[in-house]
Coordinates of N, CA and C in Angstrom, one line a residue:
M1192 N -129.9 -0.3 -92.4 CA -129.8 1.1 -92.4 C -131.4 1.5 -92.6
N1193 N -131.7 2.3 -91.7 CA -133.2 2.8 -91.7 C -133.3 3.9 -92.7
I1194 N -134.5 4.3 -93.1 CA -134.8 5.2 -94.1 C -134.4 6.6 -93.6
F1195 N -134.5 7.0 -92.4 CA -134.1 8.3 -91.9 C -132.6 8.5 -92.1
N1196 N -131.8 7.6 -91.7 CA -130.3 7.7 -91.9 C -130.0 7.9 -93.4
M1197 N -130.7 7.1 -94.3 CA -130.5 7.1 -95.7 C -130.8 8.5 -96.3
A1198 N -132.0 9.1 -95.8 CA -132.4 10.3 -96.3 C -131.4 11.5 -95.9
K1199 N -130.8 11.3 -94.7 CA -129.8 12.3 -94.2 C -128.6 12.3 -95.2
K1200 N -128.2 11.1 -95.6 CA -127.0 11.1 -96.5 C -127.3 11.6 -97.8
I1201 N -128.5 11.3 -98.4 CA -129.0 11.8 -99.7 C -129.0 13.2 -99.8
K1202 N -129.5 14.0 -98.8 CA -129.6 15.4 -99.0 C -128.2 16.2 -99.1
F1203 N -127.2 15.5 -98.7 CA -125.9 16.2 -98.9 C -125.2 15.8 -100.2
L1204 N -125.8 14.8 -100.9 CA -125.2 14.5 -102.3 C -125.0 15.6 -103.3
P1205 N -126.0 16.5 -103.4 CA -125.8 17.7 -104.3 C -124.5 18.5 -103.9
I1206 N -124.4 18.7 -102.7 CA -123.2 19.4 -102.2 C -121.9 18.7 -102.5
I1207 N -121.8 17.4 -102.3 CA -120.7 16.6 -102.7 C -120.4 16.7 -104.2
F1208 N -121.5 16.5 -104.9 CA -121.4 16.5 -106.4 C -120.8 17.9 -106.8
L1209 N -121.4 19.0 -106.3 CA -120.8 20.3 -106.8 C -119.5 20.6 -106.4
C1210 N -119.1 20.1 -105.2 CA -117.7 20.3 -104.7 C -116.8 19.4 -105.5
G1211 N -117.2 18.2 -105.9 CA -116.5 17.3 -106.7 C -116.3 17.9 -108.1
N1212 N -117.2 18.6 -108.6 CA -117.0 19.2 -110.0 C -115.8 20.1 -110.1
I1213 N -115.5 20.8 -109.0 CA -114.4 21.7 -108.9 C -113.0 20.9 -109.3
F1214 N -112.9 19.7 -108.8 CA -111.7 18.9 -109.0 C -111.7 18.0 -110.2
I1215 N -112.9 17.6 -110.5 CA -113.1 16.7 -111.7 C -112.9 17.5 -112.9
F1216 N -113.5 18.6 -113.1 CA -113.4 19.3 -114.3 C -112.3 20.4 -114.3
G1217 N -111.4 20.4 -113.3 CA -110.3 21.3 -113.3 C -110.6 22.8 -113.4
Q1218 N -111.5 23.2 -112.6 CA -111.9 24.6 -112.6 C -110.8 25.5 -112.3
S1219 N -110.7 26.6 -113.0 CA -109.7 27.6 -112.8 C -110.3 28.8 -112.2
N1220 N -111.5 29.0 -112.2 CA -112.2 30.2 -111.7 C -112.8 29.9 -110.3
I1221 N -112.0 29.7 -109.3 CA -112.4 29.3 -108.0 C -112.2 30.4 -107.0
N1222 N -113.1 30.7 -106.1 CA -112.8 31.7 -105.1 C -113.4 31.2 -103.8
L1223 N -112.8 31.6 -102.7 CA -113.2 31.3 -101.4 C -113.7 32.6 -100.7
G1224 N -114.7 32.6 -99.8 CA -115.0 33.8 -99.2 C -115.8 33.5 -98.0
G1225 N -116.3 34.6 -97.4 CA -117.1 34.5 -96.2 C -117.7 35.9 -95.9
Y1226 N -118.7 35.8 -95.1 CA -119.3 37.1 -94.6 C -119.6 37.0 -93.1
F1227 N -119.8 38.2 -92.5 CA -120.2 38.3 -91.1 C -121.0 39.6 -91.1
G1228 N -122.2 39.5 -90.3 CA -123.0 40.7 -90.1 C -124.1 40.5 -89.1
G1229 N -125.1 41.2 -89.2 CA -126.2 41.2 -88.3 C -127.6 41.1 -89.0
G1230 N -128.6 40.7 -88.3 CA -129.9 40.6 -88.9 C -130.8 40.1 -87.9
M1231 N -131.7 39.2 -88.4 CA -132.7 38.6 -87.6 C -133.1 37.2 -88.0
I1232 N -133.6 36.4 -87.0 CA -134.1 35.1 -87.4 C -135.5 35.1 -86.9
G1233 N -136.3 34.3 -87.5 CA -137.8 34.1 -87.1 C -138.2 32.7 -87.5
G1234 N -139.5 32.5 -87.2 CA -140.0 31.2 -87.5 C -141.1 30.9 -86.6
N1235 N -140.9 29.9 -85.7 CA -141.9 29.6 -84.7 C -141.7 30.5 -83.4
L1236 N -140.8 31.5 -83.6 CA -140.6 32.4 -82.5 C -140.6 33.8 -83.0
P1237 N -140.9 34.8 -82.2 CA -140.9 36.2 -82.8 C -139.5 36.6 -83.3
N1238 N -139.5 37.5 -84.3 CA -138.2 37.9 -84.9 C -137.3 38.3 -83.8
Q1239 N -136.0 37.9 -83.9 CA -135.0 38.0 -82.9 C -133.7 38.5 -83.6
G1240 N -133.1 39.5 -82.9 CA -131.9 40.0 -83.4 C -130.8 38.9 -83.4
S1241 N -129.9 38.9 -84.5 CA -128.9 37.8 -84.6 C -127.7 38.3 -85.2
F1242 N -126.6 37.5 -85.1 CA -125.5 37.8 -85.9 C -125.4 36.6 -87.0
T1243 N -124.9 36.8 -88.1 CA -124.8 35.9 -89.2 C -123.4 35.8 -89.7
S1244 N -123.1 34.6 -90.1 CA -121.8 34.3 -90.6 C -121.9 33.1 -91.6
S1245 N -121.0 33.1 -92.6 CA -121.0 32.1 -93.7 C -119.6 32.0 -94.2
L1246 N -119.4 30.8 -94.7 CA -118.1 30.4 -95.4 C -118.6 29.8 -96.7
F1247 N -118.0 30.2 -97.9 CA -118.5 29.7 -99.2 C -117.3 29.5 -100.1
I1248 N -117.6 28.7 -101.1 CA -116.7 28.4 -102.3 C -117.5 28.6 -103.5
D1249 N -116.9 29.4 -104.5 CA -117.6 29.6 -105.8 C -116.7 28.9 -106.8
F1250 N -117.4 28.4 -107.8 CA -116.7 27.9 -109.0 C -117.6 28.2 -110.3
N1251 N -116.9 28.3 -111.4 CA -117.6 28.5 -112.6 C -118.0 27.2 -113.2
P1252 N -119.4 27.1 -113.6 CA -119.8 25.7 -114.2 C -119.3 25.5 -115.6
G1253 N -118.6 26.5 -116.2 CA -118.0 26.3 -117.5 C -118.8 26.8 -118.7
F1254 N -120.1 27.1 -118.5 CA -120.8 27.5 -119.8 C -121.1 28.9 -119.9
N1255 N -120.8 29.7 -118.8 CA -121.0 31.2 -118.8 C -120.0 31.8 -117.9
S1256 N -119.3 32.8 -118.4 CA -118.2 33.4 -117.6 C -118.7 34.3 -116.5
N1257 N -120.0 34.8 -116.6 CA -120.5 35.6 -115.6 C -121.5 34.9 -114.6
L1258 N -121.4 33.6 -114.6 CA -122.2 32.8 -113.7 C -121.3 31.9 -112.9
S1259 N -121.6 31.8 -111.6 CA -120.9 30.9 -110.8 C -121.8 30.1 -109.9
M1260 N -121.3 29.0 -109.4 CA -122.2 28.2 -108.3 C -121.5 28.5 -107.0
R1261 N -122.3 28.8 -106.0 CA -121.8 29.1 -104.7 C -122.4 28.1 -103.7
V1262 N -121.5 27.4 -103.1 CA -121.9 26.4 -102.0 C -121.5 27.0 -100.7
S1263 N -122.5 27.2 -99.8 CA -122.2 28.0 -98.6 C -122.7 27.2 -97.4
Y1264 N -121.9 27.3 -96.3 CA -122.3 26.9 -94.9 C -122.5 28.2 -94.1
L1265 N -123.7 28.2 -93.5 CA -124.0 29.4 -92.8 C -124.5 29.1 -91.3
Y1266 N -124.2 30.0 -90.4 CA -124.5 29.9 -89.0 C -125.1 31.2 -88.6
I1267 N -126.3 31.2 -88.0 CA -127.0 32.4 -87.6 C -127.4 32.1 -86.1
A1268 N -127.1 33.0 -85.2 CA -127.4 32.8 -83.8 C -127.9 34.1 -83.2
D1269 N -128.5 33.9 -82.0 CA -129.0 35.1 -81.2 C -127.9 36.0 -80.9
F1270 N -128.1 37.2 -81.1 CA -127.1 38.3 -80.8 C -126.5 38.2 -79.4
N1271 N -127.3 37.8 -78.5 CA -126.9 37.8 -77.0 C -125.7 36.8 -76.8
L1272 N -125.6 35.9 -77.8 CA -124.5 34.9 -77.6 C -123.1 35.6 -77.6
L1273 N -123.0 36.7 -78.3 CA -121.8 37.5 -78.3 C -121.5 38.4 -77.2
L1274 N -122.5 38.6 -76.3 CA -122.3 39.5 -75.2 C -121.6 38.8 -74.0
P1275 N -120.7 39.4 -73.4 CA -119.9 38.8 -72.3 C -120.7 38.5 -71.1
E1276 N -121.7 39.2 -70.8 CA -122.6 39.0 -69.6 C -123.8 38.2 -69.9
N1277 N -123.8 37.4 -71.0 CA -124.9 36.7 -71.4 C -125.3 35.6 -70.3
T1278 N -126.5 35.6 -69.7 CA -126.8 34.5 -68.7 C -127.9 33.6 -69.2
N1279 N -128.2 33.7 -70.5 CA -129.3 32.8 -71.1 C -128.7 31.3 -71.1
Q1280 N -129.6 30.4 -70.6 CA -129.2 29.0 -70.7 C -129.2 28.4 -72.1
Y1281 N -130.0 29.0 -73.0 CA -130.0 28.5 -74.3 C -130.2 29.8 -75.3
N1282 N -129.4 29.8 -76.3 CA -129.4 30.9 -77.3 C -129.9 30.2 -78.6
P1283 N -130.9 30.7 -79.2 CA -131.5 30.1 -80.5 C -130.4 30.3 -81.6
F1284 N -130.4 29.3 -82.5 CA -129.4 29.4 -83.6 C -130.0 28.5 -84.8
I1285 N -129.6 28.8 -85.9 CA -129.9 28.0 -87.1 C -128.6 27.9 -87.8
K1286 N -128.4 26.7 -88.5 CA -127.2 26.5 -89.4 C -127.7 25.7 -90.6
G1287 N -126.9 25.8 -91.6 CA -127.3 25.1 -92.8 C -126.4 25.3 -94.0
F1288 N -127.0 24.9 -95.1 CA -126.2 24.9 -96.5 C -127.1 25.5 -97.5
S1289 N -126.5 26.2 -98.5 CA -127.2 26.7 -99.7 C -126.4 26.5 -100.8
I1290 N -127.0 26.3 -102.0 CA -126.3 26.3 -103.3 C -127.0 27.4 -104.2
K1291 N -126.2 28.4 -104.5 CA -126.8 29.5 -105.2 C -126.2 29.6 -106.6
A1292 N -127.0 30.0 -107.5 CA -126.4 30.5 -108.8 C -126.2 32.0 -108.7
M1293 N -124.9 32.3 -108.9 CA -124.4 33.7 -108.7 C -124.2 34.4 -110.0
T1294 N -124.6 35.6 -110.2 CA -124.2 36.4 -111.4 C -123.7 37.7 -110.9
W1295 N -122.9 38.5 -111.8 CA -122.4 39.8 -111.3 C -122.2 40.6 -112.5
Q1296 N -122.2 41.9 -112.3 CA -122.0 42.9 -113.3 C -121.0 43.9 -112.8
S1297 N -120.0 44.3 -113.7 CA -119.1 45.4 -113.3 C -119.8 46.7 -113.6
L1298 N -119.8 47.6 -112.6 CA -120.4 48.9 -112.7 C -119.3 49.9 -113.3
S1299 N -118.1 49.6 -112.9 CA -117.0 50.4 -113.4 C -115.7 49.5 -113.3
K1300 N -114.6 50.1 -113.4 CA -113.4 49.3 -113.4 C -113.2 48.6 -112.0
S1301 N -113.7 49.2 -111.0 CA -113.4 48.5 -109.6 C -114.7 48.3 -108.9
F1302 N -115.9 48.7 -109.3 CA -117.2 48.5 -108.6 C -117.9 47.3 -109.3
Y1303 N -118.6 46.6 -108.5 CA -119.4 45.4 -109.0 C -120.7 45.3 -108.2
I1304 N -121.6 44.6 -108.7 CA -122.8 44.1 -108.0 C -123.0 42.6 -108.4
E1305 N -123.4 41.8 -107.3 CA -123.6 40.4 -107.6 C -125.0 40.0 -107.0
E1306 N -125.7 39.1 -107.6 CA -126.9 38.6 -107.2 C -126.9 37.1 -107.1
G1307 N -127.7 36.5 -106.3 CA -127.8 35.0 -106.2 C -129.1 34.5 -105.8
I1308 N -129.4 33.3 -106.2 CA -130.7 32.7 -105.8 C -130.4 31.2 -105.8
G1309 N -131.0 30.4 -104.9 CA -130.8 29.0 -104.9 C -131.5 28.3 -103.8
P1310 N -131.4 27.0 -103.7 CA -132.1 26.2 -102.7 C -131.3 26.3 -101.4
L1311 N -132.1 26.1 -100.3 CA -131.6 26.2 -98.9 C -132.0 25.1 -98.0
A1312 N -131.1 24.6 -97.1 CA -131.4 23.6 -96.1 C -130.9 24.2 -94.8
L1313 N -131.9 24.4 -93.8 CA -131.6 24.9 -92.6 C -131.9 24.0 -91.4
N1314 N -131.0 23.8 -90.4 CA -131.2 23.0 -89.3 C -131.7 24.1 -88.3
D1315 N -133.0 24.0 -87.9 CA -133.7 24.9 -86.9 C -133.5 24.4 -85.6
R1316 N -132.7 25.2 -84.8 CA -132.4 25.0 -83.4 C -132.8 26.2 -82.6
T1317 N -134.0 26.8 -82.9 CA -134.4 28.0 -82.2 C -135.0 27.8 -80.9
F1318 N -135.3 26.5 -80.6 CA -135.8 26.2 -79.2 C -134.8 25.0 -78.7
F1319 N -134.7 24.9 -77.4 CA -133.7 23.9 -76.9 C -134.2 22.5 -77.3
N1320 N -135.5 22.2 -77.4 CA -136.0 20.8 -77.7 C -136.3 20.7 -79.2
L1321 N -135.9 21.6 -80.1 CA -136.2 21.5 -81.5 C -134.9 21.3 -82.3
N1322 N -135.0 20.3 -83.2 CA -133.8 20.0 -84.0 C -134.4 19.4 -85.3
T1323 N -134.8 20.3 -86.2 CA -135.4 19.8 -87.5 C -134.8 20.5 -88.7
W1324 N -134.8 19.8 -89.8 CA -134.3 20.4 -91.1 C -135.4 20.9 -91.9
D1325 N -135.3 22.1 -92.3 CA -136.2 22.8 -93.2 C -135.6 23.2 -94.5
Y1326 N -136.4 23.2 -95.5 CA -135.9 23.4 -96.9 C -136.7 24.6 -97.5
G1327 N -135.9 25.4 -98.3 CA -136.5 26.6 -98.9 C -135.6 27.2 -99.9
I1328 N -135.6 28.5 -100.0 CA -134.9 29.3 -101.0 C -134.2 30.5 -100.3
V1329 N -133.1 30.9 -101.0 CA -132.3 31.9 -100.5 C -132.0 32.9 -101.6
F1330 N -132.1 34.3 -101.4 CA -131.8 35.3 -102.3 C -130.7 36.2 -101.7
S1331 N -129.8 36.7 -102.5 CA -128.8 37.6 -102.0 C -128.4 38.7 -103.0
V1332 N -127.9 39.9 -102.5 CA -127.5 40.9 -103.3 C -126.2 41.6 -102.6
V1333 N -125.1 41.8 -103.3 CA -124.0 42.4 -102.7 C -123.4 43.4 -103.7
A1334 N -123.0 44.5 -103.1 CA -122.3 45.6 -104.0 C -120.9 45.8 -103.3
G1335 N -119.9 46.0 -104.2 CA -118.6 46.2 -103.5 C -117.5 46.7 -104.5
L1336 N -116.3 46.5 -104.0 CA -115.1 46.8 -104.8 C -114.2 45.7 -105.1
E1337 N -113.6 45.7 -106.3 CA -112.6 44.7 -106.7 C -111.3 45.3 -106.5
F1338 N -110.4 44.5 -105.9 CA -108.9 45.0 -105.7 C -108.0 44.0 -106.5
G1339 N -106.9 44.6 -107.0 CA -105.9 43.7 -107.5 C -106.3 43.1 -108.9
K1340 N -107.2 43.8 -109.6 CA -107.7 43.3 -110.9 C -106.5 43.5 -111.9
S1341 N -106.0 42.4 -112.4 CA -104.9 42.5 -113.4 C -105.1 41.5 -114.6
E1342 N -104.8 41.9 -115.8 CA -104.9 41.0 -116.9 C -106.3 40.3 -117.0
G1343 N -107.3 41.1 -116.6 CA -108.7 40.6 -116.7 C -109.1 39.7 -115.6
K1344 N -108.2 39.3 -114.7 CA -108.4 38.4 -113.6 C -108.6 39.1 -112.3
R1345 N -109.7 38.8 -111.5 CA -109.9 39.4 -110.2 C -109.0 38.7 -109.2
E1346 N -108.7 39.4 -108.1 CA -107.9 38.7 -107.1 C -108.6 38.8 -105.7
F1347 N -109.3 40.0 -105.4 CA -109.9 40.1 -104.2 C -111.1 41.0 -104.3
R1348 N -112.2 40.7 -103.6 CA -113.4 41.5 -103.6 C -113.8 41.8 -102.1
L1349 N -114.3 42.9 -101.9 CA -114.9 43.4 -100.5 C -116.2 44.0 -100.9
G1350 N -117.3 43.6 -100.2 CA -118.6 44.2 -100.5 C -119.5 44.2 -99.3
A1351 N -120.6 44.9 -99.4 CA -121.6 44.9 -98.4 C -123.0 44.4 -99.1
G1352 N -123.7 43.7 -98.3 CA -125.0 43.2 -99.0 C -126.0 42.7 -98.0
T1353 N -127.0 42.0 -98.5 CA -128.1 41.4 -97.8 C -128.3 40.1 -98.3
E1354 N -128.9 39.2 -97.4 CA -129.3 37.9 -97.8 C -130.6 37.5 -97.1
Y1355 N -131.5 36.9 -97.8 CA -132.8 36.5 -97.1 C -133.0 35.1 -97.4
G1356 N -133.2 34.3 -96.5 CA -133.5 32.8 -96.5 C -134.8 32.5 -95.9
L1357 N -135.7 31.8 -96.7 CA -137.0 31.4 -96.2 C -137.2 30.0 -96.5
T1358 N -137.6 29.2 -95.5 CA -137.9 27.8 -95.6 C -139.4 27.6 -95.8
L1359 N -139.7 26.5 -96.5 CA -141.2 26.3 -96.8 C -141.6 25.0 -96.3
T1360 N -140.9 24.4 -95.3 CA -141.3 23.1 -94.6 C -141.2 23.2 -93.1
H1361 N -141.8 22.3 -92.4 CA -141.8 22.2 -91.0 C -142.1 23.4 -90.2
T1362 N -141.0 24.1 -89.7 CA -141.2 25.3 -88.8 C -141.2 26.6 -89.5
F1363 N -140.9 26.7 -90.8 CA -140.9 27.9 -91.6 C -139.9 28.9 -91.1
V1364 N -138.7 28.4 -90.6 CA -137.7 29.3 -90.1 C -137.2 30.1 -91.2
R1365 N -136.8 31.4 -90.9 CA -136.3 32.4 -91.9 C -135.2 33.2 -91.3
Y1366 N -134.4 33.9 -92.1 CA -133.5 34.8 -91.7 C -133.3 35.9 -92.6
L1367 N -132.8 37.1 -92.1 CA -132.5 38.2 -93.0 C -131.1 38.7 -92.4
S1368 N -130.2 38.9 -93.3 CA -128.9 39.3 -92.9 C -128.4 40.5 -93.7
F1369 N -127.7 41.4 -93.0 CA -127.0 42.5 -93.5 C -125.5 42.3 -93.2
Q1370 N -124.6 42.2 -94.2 CA -123.3 41.7 -93.9 C -122.2 42.4 -94.7
L1371 N -121.0 42.2 -94.2 CA -119.8 42.5 -95.0 C -119.2 41.2 -95.5
Q1372 N -118.8 41.2 -96.8 CA -118.4 40.0 -97.5 C -117.0 40.2 -98.1
A1373 N -116.1 39.2 -98.0 CA -114.9 39.2 -98.7 C -114.7 37.9 -99.5
Q1374 N -114.0 38.0 -100.6 CA -113.8 36.9 -101.5 C -112.4 37.0 -102.0
Y1375 N -111.7 35.8 -102.1 CA -110.4 35.7 -102.6 C -110.3 34.8 -103.7
Y1376 N -109.8 35.1 -104.9 CA -109.8 34.3 -106.1 C -108.4 33.5 -106.1
L1377 N -108.6 32.2 -106.3 CA -107.3 31.4 -106.3 C -106.8 31.3 -107.7

């Protein structure tokens, strides 16, 4: 096994460890969610309009009730990919993973705001001959409404927010997203 293949497997160990925590420690505060929106991608290319999407799972690490860990998969691509008459032979995109520490505050009975920060790994595919992994940091802020809150337990959240991801290696790829987000508590 060469060193490159070994390094590829090692970079996914934190994600496997965090997801394993959910089942090993019997987490009861788990939620699933996702977002879809628009924004821009940049890096070794001029800033370009894009659509953004993400799927995530949140779980409470157990030592703070207002803190959760969010493991996300995200996909960001040139907005032209969604157009029916797109004739581009190649549409730039990036995909990747992030692990964010999330915290939230209730502004009233049904309004909330959440913030997050954490490490980011992005696969830069902005040019047809480019396929590199970049590592950096991600920040996010979301404000929204909580639905079905009963007996102190949340059931569903819907919000709007923004996320900024910046890598600090290789091609310095970055993205900015404005999105609608939904979360469902299990």
